[in-house]
CSV table of C-alpha atoms in Angstrom, one decimal:
chain,number,residue,atom,x,y,z
F,256,SER,CA,15.4,-184.7,-22.9
F,257,GLU,CA,15.5,-187.6,-20.5
F,258,GLU,CA,12.8,-189.0,-18.3
F,259,VAL,CA,12.9,-187.6,-14.7
F,260,THR,CA,11.7,-189.5,-11.6
F,261,ILE,CA,11.2,-188.2,-8.1
F,262,GLY,CA,9.7,-190.0,-5.1
F,263,ASN,CA,10.0,-191.6,-1.7
F,264,LYS,CA,9.4,-195.0,-0.1
F,265,TYR,CA,5.7,-194.8,-0.9
F,266,LEU,CA,5.5,-193.6,-4.5
F,267,ASN,CA,7.5,-192.5,-7.5
F,268,ILE,CA,6.4,-190.1,-10.2
F,269,SER,CA,8.0,-189.7,-13.6
F,270,PHE,CA,8.1,-186.9,-16.2
F,271,ASP,CA,8.5,-187.6,-19.9
F,272,SER,CA,11.0,-186.1,-22.2
F,273,ASN,CA,8.6,-183.2,-22.9
F,274,GLY,CA,8.5,-182.4,-19.2
F,275,PHE,CA,4.9,-183.5,-18.5
F,276,LEU,CA,4.0,-185.8,-15.6
F,277,SER,CA,3.5,-189.2,-17.2
F,278,SER,CA,3.3,-192.0,-14.7
F,279,ILE,CA,3.2,-193.0,-11.1
F,280,VAL,CA,4.3,-196.1,-9.2
F,281,ALA,CA,2.3,-196.6,-6.0
F,282,ASN,CA,2.0,-199.8,-4.0
F,283,GLY,CA,4.4,-201.3,-6.5
F,284,ILE,CA,2.0,-200.8,-9.4
F,285,SER,CA,2.9,-198.5,-12.3
F,286,SER,CA,0.0,-196.5,-13.7
F,287,ARG,CA,-0.5,-193.7,-16.2
F,288,LEU,CA,-0.9,-190.3,-14.6
F,289,ARG,CA,-0.6,-187.2,-16.8
F,290,GLN,CA,-1.2,-183.6,-15.8
F,291,THR,CA,-1.3,-180.5,-17.9
F,292,PHE,CA,-2.9,-177.0,-18.0
F,293,VAL,CA,-5.6,-176.1,-20.5
F,294,TYR,CA,-7.6,-172.9,-20.9
F,295,TYR,CA,-11.1,-172.3,-22.2
F,296,GLU,CA,-11.7,-169.2,-24.2
F,297,ALA,CA,-14.7,-167.3,-22.8
F,298,ALA,CA,-18.0,-166.8,-24.7
F,299,LEU,CA,-18.8,-163.3,-25.7
F,300,GLY,CA,-22.4,-162.3,-26.3
F,301,ASP,CA,-24.6,-159.2,-26.2
F,302,ASN,CA,-26.5,-160.5,-23.1
F,303,LYS,CA,-29.9,-159.7,-24.7
F,304,GLU,CA,-31.0,-163.3,-24.6
F,305,PHE,CA,-30.2,-166.1,-22.2
F,306,SER,CA,-28.5,-168.0,-25.0
F,307,ASN,CA,-26.3,-165.2,-25.8
F,308,ARG,CA,-24.6,-164.3,-22.5
F,309,SER,CA,-21.0,-163.7,-21.9
F,310,SER,CA,-18.9,-165.8,-19.5
F,311,GLY,CA,-18.7,-163.7,-16.3
F,312,ALA,CA,-18.6,-163.7,-12.6
F,313,TYR,CA,-21.8,-165.7,-12.2
F,314,ILE,CA,-21.4,-168.2,-15.1
F,315,PHE,CA,-18.7,-170.2,-16.6
F,316,ARG,CA,-19.4,-170.3,-20.4
F,317,PRO,CA,-16.6,-171.3,-22.7
F,318,ASN,CA,-17.0,-170.6,-26.4
F,319,GLY,CA,-16.1,-174.2,-27.2
F,320,THR,CA,-12.4,-173.5,-27.8
F,321,GLU,CA,-10.0,-175.5,-25.6
F,322,LYS,CA,-6.3,-174.7,-25.8
F,323,PHE,CA,-3.4,-176.5,-24.4
F,324,VAL,CA,-0.8,-174.1,-23.1
F,325,THR,CA,2.3,-175.8,-24.4
F,326,GLU,CA,3.7,-178.9,-26.0
F,327,SER,CA,6.9,-179.0,-23.9
F,328,VAL,CA,7.6,-178.0,-20.3
F,329,GLN,CA,10.9,-176.7,-18.9
F,330,LEU,CA,12.0,-178.6,-15.9
F,331,ARG,CA,14.3,-178.1,-12.9
F,332,VAL,CA,14.8,-181.0,-10.5
F,333,VAL,CA,15.6,-180.7,-6.8
F,334,LYS,CA,16.3,-183.8,-4.8
F,335,GLY,CA,17.0,-184.0,-1.1
F,336,ASN,CA,16.3,-186.0,2.0
F,337,VAL,CA,13.3,-184.0,3.1
F,338,VAL,CA,11.6,-183.3,-0.2
F,339,GLN,CA,12.0,-183.9,-3.9
F,340,GLU,CA,10.6,-181.4,-6.4
F,341,VAL,CA,10.3,-180.8,-10.1
F,342,HIS,CA,9.8,-177.1,-11.0
F,343,GLN,CA,7.9,-176.8,-14.3
F,344,VAL,CA,7.5,-173.8,-16.5
F,345,PHE,CA,4.7,-174.2,-19.0
F,346,ASN,CA,4.8,-170.7,-20.5
F,347,GLU,CA,5.3,-167.1,-19.4
F,348,TRP,CA,2.3,-167.1,-17.1
F,349,ILE,CA,1.9,-170.7,-15.9
F,350,SER,CA,4.4,-172.6,-13.8
F,351,GLN,CA,4.2,-175.3,-11.2
F,352,VAL,CA,6.1,-177.2,-8.5
F,353,VAL,CA,5.4,-180.9,-8.2
F,354,ARG,CA,6.7,-182.3,-5.0
F,355,VAL,CA,6.9,-185.4,-2.9
F,356,TYR,CA,7.8,-185.1,0.8
F,357,ALA,CA,9.8,-187.9,2.3
F,358,ASP,CA,7.1,-189.1,4.7
F,359,GLU,CA,3.9,-188.4,2.7
F,360,ASN,CA,2.1,-190.7,0.4
F,361,HIS,CA,0.5,-188.0,-1.8
F,362,VAL,CA,1.8,-185.7,-4.5
F,363,GLU,CA,1.6,-182.0,-4.0
F,364,PHE,CA,1.1,-179.7,-7.0
F,365,GLU,CA,1.8,-176.0,-6.3
F,366,TRP,CA,0.5,-174.1,-9.3
F,367,LEU,CA,1.1,-170.5,-10.2
F,368,VAL,CA,-1.1,-168.9,-12.9
F,369,GLY,CA,-1.2,-165.3,-14.1
F,370,ASP,CA,-1.3,-162.7,-15.0
F,371,ILE,CA,-3.5,-164.1,-17.7
F,372,PRO,CA,-2.8,-162.2,-20.9
F,373,ILE,CA,-5.7,-160.4,-22.5
F,374,GLU,CA,-4.0,-158.6,-25.3
F,375,ASP,CA,-6.0,-160.7,-27.8
F,376,GLY,CA,-9.2,-159.4,-26.4
F,377,ILE,CA,-10.3,-162.9,-25.3
F,378,GLY,CA,-11.2,-163.9,-21.7
F,379,LYS,CA,-9.5,-167.1,-20.5
F,380,GLU,CA,-10.4,-169.7,-17.8
F,381,VAL,CA,-7.5,-171.9,-16.9
F,382,VAL,CA,-7.8,-175.5,-15.6
F,383,SER,CA,-5.4,-178.1,-14.3
F,384,ARG,CA,-6.3,-181.4,-15.8
F,385,PHE,CA,-5.3,-184.9,-14.7
F,386,TYR,CA,-5.5,-188.0,-16.9
F,387,THR,CA,-5.5,-191.6,-15.7
F,388,ALA,CA,-6.3,-195.0,-17.2
F,389,ALA,CA,-9.2,-195.5,-14.9
F,390,GLN,CA,-12.4,-196.6,-16.6
F,391,SER,CA,-14.7,-194.3,-14.7
F,392,ASN,CA,-17.6,-194.7,-17.0
F,393,GLY,CA,-18.8,-191.1,-16.7
F,394,VAL,CA,-19.0,-191.1,-12.9
F,395,PHE,CA,-17.0,-188.9,-10.6
F,396,TYR,CA,-17.5,-187.5,-7.1
F,397,THR,CA,-17.4,-184.1,-5.6
F,398,ASP,CA,-17.7,-183.0,-2.0
F,399,SER,CA,-20.6,-181.1,-0.4
F,400,ASN,CA,-18.8,-178.3,1.5
F,401,GLY,CA,-16.3,-180.7,2.9
F,402,ARG,CA,-18.9,-183.3,4.0
F,403,GLU,CA,-20.1,-186.4,2.2
F,404,MET,CA,-19.1,-187.0,-1.4
F,405,ILE,CA,-21.8,-186.7,-4.0
F,406,LYS,CA,-21.9,-188.9,-7.0
F,407,ARG,CA,-22.0,-187.1,-10.3
F,408,THR,CA,-22.6,-188.7,-13.7
F,409,ARG,CA,-21.5,-186.9,-16.9
F,410,ASN,CA,-24.4,-185.6,-19.0
F,411,HIS,CA,-27.0,-186.9,-16.5
F,412,ARG,CA,-29.4,-185.7,-13.9
F,413,ASP,CA,-31.2,-188.1,-11.6
F,414,THR,CA,-34.7,-186.7,-12.0
F,415,TRP,CA,-35.1,-185.7,-15.6
F,416,ASP,CA,-33.9,-186.5,-19.1
F,417,LEU,CA,-31.0,-184.2,-19.8
F,418,HIS,CA,-29.8,-182.7,-23.1
F,419,LEU,CA,-27.0,-180.3,-22.4
F,420,GLU,CA,-26.7,-177.3,-24.6
F,421,GLU,CA,-23.4,-176.5,-22.9
F,422,PRO,CA,-21.6,-179.8,-22.4
F,423,ILE,CA,-18.5,-178.3,-20.6
F,424,ALA,CA,-20.1,-175.9,-18.2
F,425,GLY,CA,-23.1,-178.2,-17.7
F,426,ASN,CA,-20.9,-180.9,-16.3
F,427,TYR,CA,-19.0,-178.6,-13.9
F,428,TYR,CA,-19.7,-178.9,-10.2
F,429,PRO,CA,-18.5,-177.0,-7.1
F,430,VAL,CA,-15.5,-178.5,-5.4
F,431,THR,CA,-14.7,-177.1,-1.9
F,432,ALA,CA,-12.5,-179.9,-0.7
F,433,LYS,CA,-12.2,-182.9,-3.0
F,434,ILE,CA,-13.0,-184.3,-6.4
F,435,ALA,CA,-12.4,-188.0,-7.2
F,436,LEU,CA,-13.0,-190.8,-9.7
F,437,GLU,CA,-12.4,-194.5,-9.7
F,438,ASP,CA,-12.9,-197.8,-11.3
F,439,GLU,CA,-12.6,-201.3,-10.0
F,440,ASN,CA,-8.9,-201.1,-9.5
F,441,LEU,CA,-7.7,-197.4,-9.5
F,442,ARG,CA,-8.7,-194.3,-7.6
F,443,LEU,CA,-7.7,-190.7,-8.1
F,444,ALA,CA,-8.6,-188.0,-5.7
F,445,VAL,CA,-7.5,-184.3,-5.8
F,446,LEU,CA,-7.9,-182.2,-2.7
F,447,THR,CA,-8.1,-178.4,-3.1
F,448,ASP,CA,-6.9,-175.6,-0.9
F,449,ARG,CA,-9.9,-173.4,-1.9
F,450,ALA,CA,-13.3,-173.6,-3.6
F,451,GLN,CA,-12.9,-174.3,-7.3
F,452,GLY,CA,-15.1,-175.6,-10.1
F,453,GLY,CA,-14.3,-179.1,-11.3
F,454,SER,CA,-15.4,-181.9,-13.6
F,455,SER,CA,-14.6,-185.1,-15.4
F,456,LEU,CA,-15.2,-184.4,-19.1
F,457,GLU,CA,-13.9,-187.8,-20.2
F,458,ASP,CA,-13.4,-191.1,-18.5
F,459,GLY,CA,-10.3,-191.2,-16.3
F,460,ALA,CA,-9.8,-187.5,-16.4
F,461,LEU,CA,-10.4,-184.8,-13.7
F,462,GLU,CA,-10.0,-181.1,-14.0
F,463,LEU,CA,-10.2,-178.1,-11.7
F,464,MET,CA,-10.4,-174.5,-12.6
F,465,VAL,CA,-7.6,-172.5,-11.0
F,466,HIS,CA,-7.9,-169.0,-12.4
F,467,ARG,CA,-10.0,-166.9,-14.8
F,468,ARG,CA,-9.9,-163.5,-16.3
F,469,LEU,CA,-12.8,-162.3,-18.2
F,470,LEU,CA,-13.5,-159.1,-20.2
F,471,HIS,CA,-17.3,-158.8,-20.2
F,472,ASP,CA,-20.1,-158.7,-17.7
F,473,ASP,CA,-22.5,-161.6,-17.8
F,474,ALA,CA,-25.6,-159.4,-17.0
F,475,PHE,CA,-26.5,-161.3,-13.9
F,476,GLY,CA,-26.2,-158.4,-11.7
F,477,VAL,CA,-22.6,-157.6,-10.8
F,478,GLU,CA,-22.3,-155.2,-13.8
F,479,GLU,CA,-18.5,-155.7,-13.9
F,480,ALA,CA,-16.3,-158.0,-15.9
F,481,LEU,CA,-14.3,-160.5,-13.8
F,482,ASP,CA,-11.0,-158.8,-14.5
F,483,GLU,CA,-9.2,-158.4,-11.2
F,484,ARG,CA,-6.2,-156.2,-11.4
F,485,ALA,CA,-3.4,-155.0,-9.1
F,486,PHE,CA,-1.5,-151.9,-10.2
F,487,GLY,CA,-3.0,-152.3,-13.7
F,488,ARG,CA,-2.0,-155.9,-14.2
F,489,GLY,CA,-4.1,-159.0,-13.9
F,490,LEU,CA,-3.8,-161.0,-10.7
F,491,VAL,CA,-1.5,-163.9,-10.2
F,492,ALA,CA,-3.0,-166.9,-8.3
F,493,ARG,CA,-0.9,-169.5,-6.4
F,494,GLY,CA,-2.3,-172.6,-4.8
F,495,LYS,CA,-2.0,-176.3,-4.2
F,496,HIS,CA,-3.6,-179.5,-5.3
F,497,TYR,CA,-3.0,-182.6,-3.2
F,498,VAL,CA,-3.2,-185.8,-5.3
F,499,LEU,CA,-3.8,-189.3,-4.0
F,500,PHE,CA,-3.7,-192.1,-6.4
F,501,GLY,CA,-3.4,-195.8,-6.2
F,502,SER,CA,-4.8,-199.3,-6.3
F,503,LYS,CA,-8.0,-199.7,-4.5
F,504,LYS,CA,-7.2,-203.3,-3.7
F,505,THR,CA,-3.8,-203.1,-2.2
F,506,SER,CA,-3.9,-199.7,-0.3
F,507,ASN,CA,-3.9,-200.1,3.4
F,508,PRO,CA,-5.4,-198.0,5.0
F,509,THR,CA,-7.9,-197.5,2.2
F,510,LEU,CA,-7.4,-194.6,-0.2
F,511,GLN,CA,-10.5,-192.9,1.1
F,512,ALA,CA,-9.3,-193.2,4.6
F,513,ARG,CA,-6.0,-191.6,3.6
F,514,GLU,CA,-7.9,-188.8,1.8
F,515,ARG,CA,-9.9,-188.0,5.0
F,516,PHE,CA,-6.8,-187.8,7.1
F,517,LEU,CA,-5.1,-185.6,4.6
F,518,GLN,CA,-8.2,-183.4,4.4
F,519,ASN,CA,-7.9,-182.7,8.1
F,520,GLN,CA,-4.3,-181.5,7.6
F,521,VAL,CA,-5.1,-179.5,4.5
F,522,LEU,CA,-8.2,-177.7,5.8
F,523,LEU,CA,-7.2,-177.4,9.4
F,524,PRO,CA,-3.4,-176.8,9.1
F,525,THR,CA,-1.1,-175.9,11.9
F,526,TRP,CA,-0.8,-172.1,12.6
F,527,ILE,CA,2.7,-170.8,12.1
F,528,PHE,CA,4.0,-168.0,14.3
F,529,LEU,CA,7.5,-166.5,14.0
F,530,SER,CA,9.5,-164.7,16.6
F,531,ASP,CA,12.7,-162.8,16.4
F,532,THR,CA,15.2,-164.5,18.8
F,533,SER,CA,18.2,-162.3,17.9
F,534,LYS,CA,18.6,-161.4,21.6
F,535,PHE,CA,18.7,-165.1,22.7
F,536,LYS,CA,21.4,-167.7,22.3
F,537,TYR,CA,20.0,-171.1,21.8
F,538,GLU,CA,20.6,-172.1,25.4
F,539,ASP,CA,18.8,-169.0,26.7
F,540,TRP,CA,15.9,-169.6,24.4
F,541,GLN,CA,15.8,-173.3,25.5
Q,456,GLY,CA,-12.9,-159.5,23.8
Q,457,PRO,CA,-13.0,-156.3,21.6
Q,458,HIS,CA,-10.3,-157.8,19.4
Q,459,LEU,CA,-12.2,-161.0,18.8
Q,460,ASN,CA,-15.3,-159.0,18.2
Q,461,VAL,CA,-13.6,-157.3,15.2
Q,462,LEU,CA,-13.1,-160.7,13.7
Q,463,ARG,CA,-16.5,-162.0,14.6
Q,464,GLU,CA,-18.1,-159.0,12.9
Q,465,ALA,CA,-15.9,-159.4,9.8
Q,466,MET,CA,-16.8,-163.0,9.6
Q,467,GLY,CA,-20.5,-162.0,9.9
Q,468,VAL,CA,-20.2,-159.8,6.9
Q,469,MET,CA,-18.4,-162.6,5.0
Q,470,GLN,CA,-21.4,-164.8,5.2
Q,471,HIS,CA,-23.0,-162.8,2.4
Q,472,HIS,CA,-23.4,-164.9,-0.7
Q,473,ASP,CA,-21.4,-162.5,-2.8
Q,474,ALA,CA,-18.5,-162.8,-0.4
Q,475,VAL,CA,-18.7,-166.6,-0.5
Q,476,THR,CA,-18.8,-166.9,-4.3
Q,477,GLY,CA,-16.8,-163.9,-5.3
Q,478,THR,CA,-19.6,-162.2,-7.2
Q,479,GLU,CA,-19.2,-158.9,-5.4
Q,480,LYS,CA,-18.1,-155.8,-7.2
Q,481,GLN,CA,-14.3,-155.2,-7.2
Q,482,HIS,CA,-14.3,-152.3,-4.7
Q,483,VAL,CA,-16.5,-154.4,-2.4
Q,484,ALA,CA,-14.0,-157.3,-2.7
Q,485,ASN,CA,-11.2,-154.9,-1.8
Q,486,ASP,CA,-13.2,-153.7,1.2
Q,487,TYR,CA,-13.7,-157.3,2.4
Q,488,SER,CA,-10.0,-157.9,2.2
Q,489,ARG,CA,-9.4,-154.7,4.2
Q,490,MET,CA,-11.9,-155.8,6.9
Q,491,LEU,CA,-10.5,-159.3,7.2
Q,492,HIS,CA,-6.9,-158.1,7.4
Q,493,ARG,CA,-7.7,-155.6,10.1
Q,494,ALA,CA,-9.6,-158.2,12.1
Q,495,ILE,CA,-6.8,-160.8,11.9
Q,496,GLU,CA,-4.2,-158.2,12.9
Q,497,ALA,CA,-6.3,-157.2,15.9
Q,498,CYS,CA,-6.5,-160.8,17.0
Q,499,GLY,CA,-2.7,-161.0,16.8
Q,500,ALA,CA,-2.7,-159.4,20.3
Q,501,ASN,CA,-4.8,-162.3,21.7
Q,502,THR,CA,-2.6,-164.9,20.1
Q,503,GLN,CA,0.5,-163.3,21.6
Q,504,ILE,CA,-1.0,-163.1,25.1
Q,505,VAL,CA,-2.2,-166.7,25.0
Q,506,LEU,CA,1.0,-168.2,23.6
Q,507,ASN,CA,3.1,-166.4,26.1
Q,508,GLN,CA,0.9,-167.7,28.9
Q,509,ILE,CA,1.3,-171.3,27.5
Q,510,VAL,CA,5.1,-170.7,27.1
Q,511,ASP,CA,5.4,-169.7,30.8
Q,512,PRO,CA,2.6,-171.1,32.9
Q,513,VAL,CA,4.6,-170.3,36.0
Q,514,GLN,CA,4.7,-166.6,35.3
Q,515,LYS,CA,1.0,-166.8,34.4
Q,516,LYS,CA,0.3,-167.8,38.0
Q,517,GLY,CA,2.4,-165.0,39.4
Q,518,TYR,CA,4.9,-167.0,41.4
Q,519,GLY,CA,7.7,-167.4,38.8
Q,520,LYS,CA,10.6,-166.2,40.9
Q,521,LYS,CA,10.1,-168.6,43.8
Q,522,GLN,CA,9.2,-171.7,41.8
Q,523,ASN,CA,12.1,-171.2,39.4
Q,524,HIS,CA,15.1,-171.1,41.6
Q,525,GLY,CA,15.4,-167.4,41.5
Q,526,VAL,CA,15.5,-167.0,37.8
Q,527,LYS,CA,13.3,-164.1,36.8
Q,528,ARG,CA,11.2,-165.3,33.8
Q,529,ASP,CA,9.8,-162.0,32.5
Q,530,PHE,CA,10.4,-162.6,28.8
Q,531,THR,CA,7.6,-162.2,26.3
Q,532,PHE,CA,7.9,-163.3,22.7
Q,533,GLU,CA,6.3,-161.3,19.9
Q,534,PHE,CA,4.6,-163.9,17.8
Q,535,ASP,CA,4.1,-162.6,14.3
Q,536,THR,CA,2.3,-164.2,11.4
Q,537,CYS,CA,3.5,-163.7,7.9
Q,538,HIS,CA,0.7,-162.9,5.5
Q,539,LEU,CA,3.0,-163.1,2.5
Q,540,LEU,CA,4.2,-166.7,2.9
Q,541,ASN,CA,1.9,-167.5,-0.1
Q,542,ILE,CA,4.5,-165.7,-2.3
Q,543,SER,CA,7.4,-167.1,-0.3
Q,544,LYS,CA,8.2,-163.9,1.4
Q,545,CYS,CA,8.6,-163.2,5.1
Q,546,GLU,CA,10.3,-160.2,6.7
Q,547,ILE,CA,11.4,-162.0,9.9
Q,548,THR,CA,12.8,-165.2,8.4
Q,549,GLU,CA,14.6,-163.2,5.6
Q,550,SER,CA,16.2,-160.6,7.8
Q,551,LYS,CA,17.0,-162.4,11.1
Q,552,ASP,CA,19.9,-164.8,11.6
Q,553,ASN,CA,18.0,-166.5,14.5
Q,554,PHE,CA,14.3,-166.9,14.8
Q,555,MET,CA,11.8,-169.1,16.4
Q,556,VAL,CA,9.0,-171.0,14.6
Q,557,THR,CA,6.0,-171.9,16.7
Q,558,LEU,CA,3.5,-174.3,15.3
Q,559,TYR,CA,0.0,-174.5,17.0
Q,560,ASN,CA,-1.9,-177.7,16.1
Q,561,PRO,CA,-5.6,-177.0,16.1
Q,562,LEU,CA,-6.6,-180.7,15.8
Q,563,ALA,CA,-7.6,-182.8,18.7
Q,564,HIS,CA,-4.9,-185.4,17.9
Q,565,SER,CA,-1.2,-185.2,17.4
Q,566,GLY,CA,0.0,-184.2,14.0
Q,567,TYR,CA,2.9,-183.1,11.9
Q,568,GLN,CA,3.6,-180.4,9.3
Q,569,TYR,CA,6.3,-179.8,6.7
Q,570,VAL,CA,7.4,-176.2,7.3
Q,571,ARG,CA,8.7,-174.0,4.4
Q,572,LEU,CA,10.2,-170.7,5.3
Q,573,PRO,CA,11.7,-168.2,2.8
Q,574,VAL,CA,15.3,-167.2,3.8
Q,575,SER,CA,18.0,-165.0,2.4
Q,576,GLY,CA,21.0,-167.2,3.5
Q,577,SER,CA,22.0,-170.5,2.1
Q,578,LYS,CA,22.6,-172.6,5.2
Q,579,TYR,CA,20.5,-173.0,8.3
Q,580,VAL,CA,20.3,-175.3,11.3
Q,581,VAL,CA,17.0,-176.2,12.9
Q,582,LYS,CA,16.9,-177.3,16.5
Q,583,ASP,CA,13.9,-178.4,18.7
Q,584,TYR,CA,13.5,-177.6,22.3
Q,585,ARG,CA,15.6,-180.6,23.4
Q,586,GLY,CA,18.6,-179.3,21.5
Q,587,ILE,CA,18.2,-182.1,18.9
Q,588,GLU,CA,18.9,-181.0,15.3
Q,589,THR,CA,16.0,-181.5,13.0
Q,590,PRO,CA,16.9,-182.6,9.5
Q,591,SER,CA,16.3,-179.7,7.1
Q,592,GLN,CA,16.8,-179.0,3.4
Q,593,MET,CA,17.4,-175.8,1.4
Q,594,VAL,CA,15.2,-175.7,-1.6
Q,595,PRO,CA,15.5,-173.0,-4.3
Q,596,ILE,CA,12.4,-170.8,-4.8
Q,597,PRO,CA,11.2,-171.2,-8.4
Q,598,GLU,CA,12.3,-168.4,-10.6
Q,599,SER,CA,8.7,-167.8,-11.7
Q,600,VAL,CA,8.0,-167.0,-8.0
Q,601,GLN,CA,11.1,-164.9,-7.5
Q,602,ASN,CA,10.3,-162.9,-10.6
Q,603,LEU,CA,6.8,-162.1,-9.6
Q,604,ASN,CA,5.9,-158.4,-10.0
Q,605,TYR,CA,5.6,-156.6,-6.6
Q,606,ARG,CA,7.3,-159.4,-4.7
Q,607,PHE,CA,10.2,-157.5,-3.3
Q,608,SER,CA,12.2,-160.1,-1.3
Q,609,ASN,CA,15.7,-161.2,-0.7
Q,610,ALA,CA,14.8,-164.8,-0.3
Q,611,SER,CA,15.9,-167.2,-3.0
Q,612,TYR,CA,15.7,-170.3,-0.9
Q,613,GLU,CA,13.2,-171.9,1.4
Q,614,VAL,CA,14.4,-173.9,4.4
Q,615,VAL,CA,12.2,-177.0,4.7
Q,616,PHE,CA,11.8,-179.3,7.7
Q,617,LEU,CA,9.4,-181.7,9.2
Q,618,ALA,CA,7.8,-180.5,12.4
Q,619,ASN,CA,6.8,-183.8,14.0
Q,620,GLU,CA,4.8,-184.9,17.1
Q,621,LEU,CA,2.8,-181.7,17.4
Q,622,PRO,CA,0.7,-182.1,20.4
Q,623,PRO,CA,-3.1,-182.0,20.1
Q,624,LEU,CA,-4.4,-178.5,20.7
Q,625,GLY,CA,-0.9,-177.6,21.6
Q,626,PHE,CA,2.3,-176.1,20.2
Q,627,LYS,CA,5.9,-176.9,19.5
Q,628,SER,CA,8.7,-174.4,18.8
Q,629,TYR,CA,11.8,-174.7,16.8
Q,630,TYR,CA,14.9,-172.5,16.8
Q,631,VAL,CA,16.3,-171.7,13.4
Q,632,SER,CA,19.8,-170.2,13.0
Q,633,ARG,CA,21.7,-169.2,10.0
Q,634,ILE,CA,25.1,-170.7,9.5
Q,635,ILE,CA,27.7,-168.3,8.0
Q,636,GLU,CA,30.6,-170.3,6.7
Q,637,SER,CA,32.9,-167.5,5.5
Q,638,VAL,CA,33.1,-163.7,5.4
Q,639,ASP,CA,32.4,-163.9,1.7
Q,640,ASP,CA,29.3,-165.9,2.3
Q,641,PHE,CA,28.0,-163.3,4.8
Q,642,SER,CA,28.7,-160.3,2.6
Q,643,LYS,CA,27.2,-162.1,-0.4
Q,644,ASP,CA,24.0,-163.2,1.5
Q,645,SER,CA,23.4,-160.2,3.7
Q,646,ASN,CA,23.8,-157.6,0.9
Q,647,PRO,CA,22.0,-159.2,-2.0
Q,648,SER,CA,21.5,-156.9,-4.9
Q,649,VAL,CA,17.9,-155.7,-4.5
Q,650,ARG,CA,15.8,-156.4,-7.5
Q,651,VAL,CA,14.3,-153.1,-8.6
Q,652,GLN,CA,11.9,-153.7,-11.4
Q,653,ALA,CA,11.8,-151.3,-14.3
Q,654,ASP,CA,8.1,-151.1,-14.3
Q,655,GLN,CA,7.7,-149.8,-10.8
Q,656,PRO,CA,7.1,-146.1,-11.2
Q,657,HIS,CA,4.4,-146.0,-8.6
Q,658,PHE,CA,6.7,-146.2,-5.6
Q,659,GLY,CA,9.6,-144.0,-6.6
Q,660,SER,CA,13.2,-144.9,-6.9
Q,661,GLY,CA,13.7,-145.5,-3.1
Q,662,TRP,CA,11.2,-148.3,-2.9
Q,663,HIS,CA,13.0,-151.6,-2.3
């Protein structure tokens, strides 16, 4: 029922009394930073016309219904010298660890989603959504296969007048490494550990799709519903988002430079090998 | 060469647009997983040979005895990778009281990495090659991970430490050893009640 704060010498993040991430203090400046999980219910159609297709492997097509997964989150807090963590449980099939390592100036979100329930007969597409106070004015940026960032403007295409029949899916873009938004003062960037779909559906907010389970084929060729199972149950997905947030004016090095360095670490991580040393005392091994 | 070719060929298949986007049929996705797993396992042999050569360059050149004051350096380490670290499970770190962690840095500049390893004990010491203890922390594995279906693991904690000053295109090893403070601690940790899930009829009662 109390506010919880974890952090290090670079940043502190706080969770409100309902267990949601609520604010961040970076470079001495306190800002709003909220994160939650939402899911879209999948469209169901007969696939006879283009306008009546089901959401499936090839297309993301929500039926217009957006559902927040919970109003209160259970928390467990772990604090130590190497890392500080908040373990969040959103519901029976969504949980997350939010952590700050002692020498890192980013926040790591390790999400765990699944198996997505389908007893109600509705396919679901789960997203992690971040809210900030940045006045991004409809603009956000996604990477191009890890290379330069491409400017995206909500409900806009550069070369024709756009009227989107599907305002959610029509504003989704591929994210293979990073999605970001900013205004004059603030910048938020989220680095992914795998290719995901992402968007900014309102100013200051970013979202990334982390898992989906669908019950109908979209008639684009695969002829199967995207309903992966293991031993009869839906798959569980676990992954990480690396969040960099701060003031554009006071960050040194710049936030974008820090994002690039972190991207190197995330996408080209060290390789871990393990060996049994039961036969060796430390001195022998040394 | 043949081992690397297995991975080259698998990566060639994975260039197909269905493999990249995940729009393949499920049985094809399963086959892709099988191919990649087989290829990575095959290349484990290459990794082991190369790392042992780096560990002991004297032996590599064939004059270890003479150059090393008569100490015969004929050890080879088996370097294993854990494919289940993504669900906080690893057979070596959970079952061994002493193990070595080797980190290879593929970047062309020095780096660092926070290492997280699932373990079954509750207290560990991490030392680097100079005998200096590296600060570490025991962090509980979230219950939502521990309770995952089909994750059969004795690990309820992860030992976390910062591997620092990893040389560019080089490696650094750490020696991790479990601290057993009392007989009770040992018996409690080494014989944890194995979680057998009620909904596991596929594997029979002996599947732990």
